[in-house]
Amino acid sequence: MASGPDVVTCGEAMLLLLAEPGVPLERAAHFRRSVAGAESNVAMGLARLGHRARWLGRVGADPAGRAVLRELRAEGVDVAHAGVDEQAPTGLLLRDSHPHRAIDVQYYRSGSAGSRLAPEHIPAEAVAGARLVHISGITPMLSPTAAAATDRLIELARAAGAEVSFDPNVRRKLGGAAQWAQTAGRLLREADLVLAGEDELELLTARSADEAAAELLDGRAHTVVIKRADRSATALTAGGRWDQPPYPVPVTDPVGAGDAFAAGYLSARLRGLSESRALAEAACVAALVVQSATDTDGLPSADGRERALAAFEDGADPVHR
């Protein structure tokens, strides 16, 4: 990427073992291998949509780590600055898949290569030329060194003139409410663009989502996007408010919808589109992802997004003839 990436993301990418559809995890006998991780999901989504995306992180010197890097490269994500830890394994995620009941998710990431991310693993040249740096609350929750690496990334983004977008991506298995508020809550105030669930804003700020958004807009943020419990979304800026309903689609697997939403929204903003269009594209990409298994199967190309959006909004023929 001689001219620099459009977007840099940073976090833990894990090997995903997804149980056969509809079978509870404890009963599953067959698993499909894939890659999972909030930040790598967003990088993959943006790459499919035609953007130059770079992923920063650490994997182990093991088959899982090699598989993760190979899949990201295959999707067009730049991993030239990703590191390999010779002493720690690649994180592992096991989960089942069902559209109408709670999904069982088991993480095996304690002591993983990703959790050992540290500031010295984030070189300045990895961020040079980037227009946007996207982070989540997951990475600083992994370890104190990963939290320090996140701070280093934000500093480098500021120095490079890149905007910082932040999605809390709260995972309760990583810590309690107080720890999330202390560790990830402060990043809300470091971001230029916030993409958060209304429940996440309430947890991290002890305010209603709309009150939290107003406070953030009085600070550094120029845009706050609230993902509502009813799957609608609201974008708030100093200049106004825009609302987007979800597109009604059959759900195969809801996991990954938030990362897909982020990829769709950030793609539109990188292309200079309006808030209303950005929300529509975000909702469209999320609607496509939940119709497929794994976090990333349904991530569309730019052409796929346009065809789907035309079908959702105008009733156009969705068949690519």
Short mmCIF file of C-alpha atoms in Angstrom, two decimals:
data_model
loop_
_atom_site.label_atom_id
_atom_site.label_comp_id
_atom_site.label_asym_id
_atom_site.label_seq_id
_atom_site.Cartn_x
_atom_site.Cartn_y
_atom_site.Cartn_z
CA MET A 1 0.00 0.00 0.00
CA ALA A 2 2.40 2.61 -1.26
CA SER A 3 -0.04 5.46 -0.69
CA GLY A 4 -1.15 4.19 2.70
CA PRO A 5 -4.30 2.38 3.81
CA ASP A 6 -7.75 3.90 3.97
CA VAL A 7 -8.35 2.22 7.32
CA VAL A 8 -6.21 0.64 10.03
CA THR A 9 -7.83 -1.70 12.55
CA CYS A 10 -6.16 -3.32 15.53
CA GLY A 11 -7.24 -6.19 17.76
CA GLU A 12 -7.27 -9.93 18.26
CA ALA A 13 -8.16 -12.20 15.35
CA MET A 14 -8.97 -15.75 16.45
CA LEU A 15 -9.60 -19.05 14.80
CA LEU A 16 -13.36 -19.74 14.86
CA LEU A 17 -14.79 -23.23 15.08
CA LEU A 18 -18.50 -22.94 14.27
CA ALA A 19 -20.77 -25.85 15.19
CA GLU A 20 -23.11 -27.32 12.63
CA PRO A 21 -26.25 -25.15 12.29
CA GLY A 22 -28.89 -25.55 14.97
CA VAL A 23 -26.92 -28.02 17.11
CA PRO A 24 -26.04 -26.94 20.68
CA LEU A 25 -22.32 -26.57 21.21
CA GLU A 26 -22.09 -29.40 23.72
CA ARG A 27 -23.75 -31.80 21.25
CA ALA A 28 -22.04 -30.69 18.05
CA ALA A 29 -19.86 -33.22 16.28
CA HIS A 30 -19.00 -31.23 13.17
CA PHE A 31 -17.39 -27.79 13.04
CA ARG A 32 -16.53 -25.34 10.32
CA ARG A 33 -13.30 -23.38 10.55
CA SER A 34 -13.27 -19.63 9.98
CA VAL A 35 -11.78 -16.44 11.43
CA ALA A 36 -13.39 -14.17 13.99
CA GLY A 37 -12.49 -10.94 15.74
CA ALA A 38 -14.30 -7.61 15.78
CA GLU A 39 -11.51 -5.58 14.24
CA SER A 40 -10.49 -8.16 11.65
CA ASN A 41 -14.17 -8.55 10.70
CA VAL A 42 -14.38 -4.81 10.02
CA ALA A 43 -11.12 -4.89 8.04
CA MET A 44 -12.41 -7.78 5.95
CA GLY A 45 -15.73 -6.05 5.37
CA LEU A 46 -14.04 -2.86 4.21
CA ALA A 47 -11.65 -4.77 1.95
CA ARG A 48 -14.55 -6.53 0.24
CA LEU A 49 -16.21 -3.16 -0.25
CA GLY A 50 -13.13 -1.95 -2.12
CA HIS A 51 -11.14 -0.11 0.54
CA ARG A 52 -7.49 -0.51 1.44
CA ALA A 53 -7.66 -2.04 4.91
CA ARG A 54 -4.80 -2.93 7.24
CA TRP A 55 -5.07 -5.15 10.30
CA LEU A 56 -2.65 -4.91 13.23
CA GLY A 57 -2.41 -7.60 15.87
CA ARG A 58 -0.55 -10.71 16.99
CA VAL A 59 -1.05 -14.38 16.28
CA GLY A 60 0.81 -17.42 17.51
CA ALA A 61 3.45 -19.35 15.59
CA ASP A 62 0.98 -22.18 15.10
CA PRO A 63 -1.37 -23.57 12.45
CA ALA A 64 -4.24 -21.41 13.72
CA GLY A 65 -2.15 -18.25 13.38
CA ARG A 66 -1.05 -19.16 9.90
CA ALA A 67 -4.67 -19.85 8.94
CA VAL A 68 -5.79 -16.48 10.29
CA LEU A 69 -3.14 -14.55 8.38
CA ARG A 70 -3.75 -16.56 5.22
CA GLU A 71 -7.49 -15.84 5.26
CA LEU A 72 -7.00 -12.14 5.89
CA ARG A 73 -4.49 -11.92 3.05
CA ALA A 74 -6.88 -13.80 0.77
CA GLU A 75 -9.55 -11.20 1.50
CA GLY A 76 -7.19 -8.38 0.53
CA VAL A 77 -6.45 -7.20 4.06
CA ASP A 78 -2.88 -5.95 4.56
CA VAL A 79 -1.21 -7.87 7.41
CA ALA A 80 2.34 -6.73 6.71
CA HIS A 81 2.59 -5.17 10.18
CA ALA A 82 0.93 -8.04 12.05
CA GLY A 83 3.20 -9.92 14.43
CA VAL A 84 3.85 -13.56 15.26
CA ASP A 85 4.42 -14.49 18.90
CA GLU A 86 6.68 -17.50 19.31
CA GLN A 87 5.68 -18.06 22.95
CA ALA A 88 1.87 -17.76 22.93
CA PRO A 89 -0.94 -19.45 21.00
CA THR A 90 -3.48 -17.93 18.66
CA GLY A 91 -6.82 -17.35 20.38
CA LEU A 92 -9.63 -19.81 19.75
CA LEU A 93 -13.38 -19.21 19.64
CA LEU A 94 -16.01 -21.96 19.69
CA ARG A 95 -19.67 -21.23 19.22
CA ASP A 96 -22.92 -22.66 17.98
CA SER A 97 -25.38 -21.07 15.59
CA HIS A 98 -29.13 -20.66 15.82
CA PRO A 99 -31.44 -17.79 14.80
CA HIS A 100 -34.04 -18.23 17.56
CA ARG A 101 -32.22 -19.06 20.79
CA ALA A 102 -29.26 -17.83 22.79
CA ILE A 103 -25.93 -18.65 21.18
CA ASP A 104 -23.27 -20.37 23.29
CA VAL A 105 -19.89 -18.68 22.80
CA GLN A 106 -16.70 -20.02 24.39
CA TYR A 107 -13.45 -18.05 24.23
CA TYR A 108 -10.00 -19.55 24.70
CA ARG A 109 -7.92 -16.41 24.63
CA SER A 110 -6.35 -16.08 28.09
CA GLY A 111 -2.60 -15.73 27.56
CA SER A 112 -3.05 -15.69 23.80
CA ALA A 113 -0.72 -13.96 21.38
CA GLY A 114 -3.38 -11.31 20.81
CA SER A 115 -3.63 -10.53 24.51
CA ARG A 116 0.14 -9.95 24.60
CA LEU A 117 -0.10 -7.03 22.18
CA ALA A 118 2.00 -4.15 23.51
CA PRO A 119 2.85 -0.57 22.45
CA GLU A 120 6.16 -1.63 20.88
CA HIS A 121 4.16 -3.78 18.44
CA ILE A 122 2.51 -0.68 16.93
CA PRO A 123 5.09 1.07 14.71
CA ALA A 124 4.41 4.58 13.45
CA GLU A 125 4.75 3.45 9.84
CA ALA A 126 1.78 1.10 10.31
CA VAL A 127 -0.53 4.12 10.62
CA ALA A 128 1.19 6.53 8.23
CA GLY A 129 -1.13 7.72 5.49
CA ALA A 130 -4.29 6.24 7.03
CA ARG A 131 -7.50 8.22 6.84
CA LEU A 132 -9.21 6.32 9.64
CA VAL A 133 -8.18 4.15 12.59
CA HIS A 134 -10.90 1.85 13.92
CA ILE A 135 -10.70 0.36 17.41
CA SER A 136 -13.00 -1.52 19.75
CA GLY A 137 -13.32 -1.86 23.50
CA ILE A 138 -12.33 -5.51 23.31
CA THR A 139 -8.62 -4.93 22.76
CA PRO A 140 -7.92 -2.82 25.88
CA MET A 141 -9.92 -5.32 27.93
CA LEU A 142 -7.58 -8.17 26.97
CA SER A 143 -4.63 -7.02 29.10
CA PRO A 144 -2.87 -3.91 30.45
CA THR A 145 -0.32 -4.10 27.63
CA ALA A 146 -3.08 -4.32 25.01
CA ALA A 147 -4.73 -1.27 26.62
CA ALA A 148 -1.42 0.59 26.37
CA ALA A 149 -1.11 -0.49 22.73
CA THR A 150 -4.56 0.96 22.06
CA ASP A 151 -3.46 4.28 23.59
CA ARG A 152 -0.34 4.20 21.41
CA LEU A 153 -2.49 3.61 18.32
CA ILE A 154 -4.68 6.60 19.13
CA GLU A 155 -1.59 8.79 19.60
CA LEU A 156 -0.24 7.68 16.23
CA ALA A 157 -3.61 8.30 14.59
CA ARG A 158 -3.62 11.86 15.90
CA ALA A 159 -0.06 12.41 14.65
CA ALA A 160 -0.98 11.01 11.23
CA GLY A 161 -4.10 13.18 10.95
CA ALA A 162 -6.38 10.14 10.88
CA GLU A 163 -9.81 10.07 12.46
CA VAL A 164 -10.49 7.56 15.21
CA SER A 165 -13.68 5.50 15.20
CA PHE A 166 -14.66 3.45 18.24
CA ASP A 167 -17.11 0.60 18.73
CA PRO A 168 -17.29 -0.57 22.38
CA ASN A 169 -18.21 -4.13 21.36
CA VAL A 170 -18.88 -5.06 24.97
CA ARG A 171 -18.21 -8.72 25.77
CA ARG A 172 -19.26 -9.53 29.33
CA LYS A 173 -16.98 -12.57 29.48
CA LEU A 174 -14.01 -10.19 29.42
CA GLY A 175 -15.03 -8.33 32.58
CA GLY A 176 -17.78 -6.79 34.67
CA ALA A 177 -19.58 -3.52 34.12
CA ALA A 178 -17.24 -1.50 36.32
CA GLN A 179 -14.16 -2.77 34.52
CA TRP A 180 -15.67 -2.05 31.13
CA ALA A 181 -16.63 1.46 32.21
CA GLN A 182 -13.14 2.14 33.53
CA THR A 183 -11.13 0.57 30.72
CA ALA A 184 -13.24 1.06 27.61
CA GLY A 185 -15.51 3.90 28.69
CA ARG A 186 -12.71 6.46 28.53
CA LEU A 187 -12.16 5.66 24.84
CA LEU A 188 -15.58 7.06 24.03
CA ARG A 189 -14.09 10.49 24.69
CA GLU A 190 -11.05 9.83 22.51
CA ALA A 191 -13.03 9.02 19.38
CA ASP A 192 -14.06 11.31 16.55
CA LEU A 193 -16.76 8.83 15.55
CA VAL A 194 -18.60 6.53 17.96
CA LEU A 195 -20.61 3.48 16.88
CA ALA A 196 -22.29 1.97 19.92
CA GLY A 197 -25.32 0.05 21.07
CA GLU A 198 -27.67 1.97 23.30
CA ASP A 199 -27.10 -0.58 26.06
CA GLU A 200 -23.33 -0.12 25.69
CA LEU A 201 -23.57 3.65 26.05
CA GLU A 202 -25.71 3.22 29.14
CA LEU A 203 -23.27 0.73 30.67
CA LEU A 204 -20.16 2.80 29.94
CA THR A 205 -21.52 6.21 30.95
CA ALA A 206 -24.32 5.51 33.48
CA ARG A 207 -26.56 7.77 31.36
CA SER A 208 -29.22 7.16 28.77
CA ALA A 209 -27.86 6.57 25.29
CA ASP A 210 -29.14 9.90 24.00
CA GLU A 211 -27.74 11.80 26.98
CA ALA A 212 -24.39 10.09 26.51
CA ALA A 213 -24.40 10.95 22.81
CA ALA A 214 -25.12 14.61 23.54
CA GLU A 215 -22.22 14.74 25.99
CA LEU A 216 -19.85 13.11 23.50
CA LEU A 217 -20.87 15.59 20.81
CA ASP A 218 -20.00 18.38 23.21
CA GLY A 219 -16.52 16.88 23.41
CA ARG A 220 -14.33 15.48 20.65
CA ALA A 221 -16.84 13.38 18.69
CA HIS A 222 -18.39 14.82 15.56
CA THR A 223 -20.74 11.85 15.06
CA VAL A 224 -22.36 9.32 17.37
CA VAL A 225 -24.28 6.39 15.88
CA ILE A 226 -26.58 4.59 18.31
CA LYS A 227 -27.63 1.03 17.48
CA ARG A 228 -31.03 0.51 19.10
CA ALA A 229 -32.45 -2.60 20.72
CA ASP A 230 -35.08 -2.86 17.96
CA ARG A 231 -32.24 -3.06 15.37
CA SER A 232 -32.85 0.48 14.15
CA ALA A 233 -30.02 3.03 14.24
CA THR A 234 -29.71 6.76 14.85
CA ALA A 235 -26.87 9.03 13.72
CA LEU A 236 -26.38 12.22 15.70
CA THR A 237 -24.17 15.18 14.80
CA ALA A 238 -24.10 18.86 15.65
CA GLY A 239 -26.11 19.39 12.47
CA GLY A 240 -28.98 16.99 13.02
CA ARG A 241 -30.37 13.51 13.56
CA TRP A 242 -31.02 10.67 11.11
CA ASP A 243 -32.89 7.41 11.80
CA GLN A 244 -32.65 4.13 9.94
CA PRO A 245 -34.98 1.13 10.41
CA PRO A 246 -33.61 -2.37 9.94
CA TYR A 247 -34.24 -4.18 6.70
CA PRO A 248 -36.50 -7.21 7.30
CA VAL A 249 -34.59 -10.35 6.40
CA PRO A 250 -34.59 -13.97 7.59
CA VAL A 251 -31.87 -14.43 10.18
CA THR A 252 -29.59 -17.43 9.93
CA ASP A 253 -26.95 -16.29 12.42
CA PRO A 254 -27.02 -12.89 14.17
CA VAL A 255 -23.36 -12.88 15.22
CA GLY A 256 -21.26 -10.36 13.32
CA ALA A 257 -24.08 -7.91 12.60
CA GLY A 258 -22.45 -5.09 14.55
CA ASP A 259 -19.10 -5.44 12.80
CA ALA A 260 -20.87 -5.59 9.43
CA PHE A 261 -22.82 -2.45 10.33
CA ALA A 262 -19.55 -0.70 11.17
CA ALA A 263 -17.94 -1.76 7.90
CA GLY A 264 -20.93 -0.56 5.88
CA TYR A 265 -21.12 2.76 7.69
CA LEU A 266 -17.38 3.48 7.58
CA SER A 267 -17.26 2.64 3.87
CA ALA A 268 -19.92 5.22 3.12
CA ARG A 269 -18.25 7.89 5.24
CA LEU A 270 -14.87 7.22 3.60
CA ARG A 271 -16.58 7.84 0.27
CA GLY A 272 -18.01 11.15 1.50
CA LEU A 273 -21.64 10.07 1.45
CA SER A 274 -24.43 11.58 3.55
CA GLU A 275 -25.42 10.37 7.01
CA SER A 276 -28.70 8.99 5.71
CA ARG A 277 -26.95 7.04 2.96
CA ALA A 278 -24.26 5.81 5.37
CA LEU A 279 -26.92 4.44 7.72
CA ALA A 280 -28.74 2.76 4.86
CA GLU A 281 -25.55 1.07 3.65
CA ALA A 282 -24.68 0.02 7.19
CA ALA A 283 -28.11 -1.54 7.70
CA CYS A 284 -27.84 -3.24 4.32
CA VAL A 285 -24.45 -4.83 5.02
CA ALA A 286 -25.65 -6.00 8.45
CA ALA A 287 -28.80 -7.48 6.90
CA LEU A 288 -26.69 -9.45 4.43
CA VAL A 289 -24.37 -10.82 7.10
CA VAL A 290 -27.09 -12.17 9.39
CA GLN A 291 -28.45 -14.29 6.54
CA SER A 292 -25.25 -16.37 6.43
CA ALA A 293 -23.22 -18.46 8.84
CA THR A 294 -19.98 -17.19 10.41
CA ASP A 295 -19.18 -13.55 11.08
CA THR A 296 -17.99 -12.86 7.55
CA ASP A 297 -19.66 -15.15 4.98
CA GLY A 298 -22.29 -12.58 4.10
CA LEU A 299 -20.01 -9.55 3.82
CA PRO A 300 -20.72 -8.18 0.33
CA SER A 301 -18.68 -6.62 -2.42
CA ALA A 302 -19.57 -3.06 -3.38
CA ASP A 303 -21.65 -4.38 -6.29
CA GLY A 304 -23.42 -6.81 -3.98
CA ARG A 305 -24.23 -4.04 -1.56
CA GLU A 306 -25.68 -1.88 -4.33
CA ARG A 307 -27.87 -4.68 -5.67
CA ALA A 308 -29.13 -5.56 -2.20
CA LEU A 309 -29.81 -1.95 -1.28
CA ALA A 310 -31.77 -1.41 -4.50
CA ALA A 311 -33.85 -4.49 -3.69
CA PHE A 312 -34.43 -3.38 -0.08
CA GLU A 313 -35.35 0.21 -0.93
CA ASP A 314 -36.82 0.11 -4.43
CA GLY A 315 -37.99 -3.47 -4.82
CA ALA A 316 -35.52 -4.01 -7.66
CA ASP A 317 -34.84 -7.55 -8.89
CA PRO A 318 -32.07 -8.84 -6.61
CA VAL A 319 -31.01 -11.58 -9.02
CA HIS A 320 -27.67 -10.87 -10.73
CA ARG A 321 -28.41 -11.92 -14.32
#
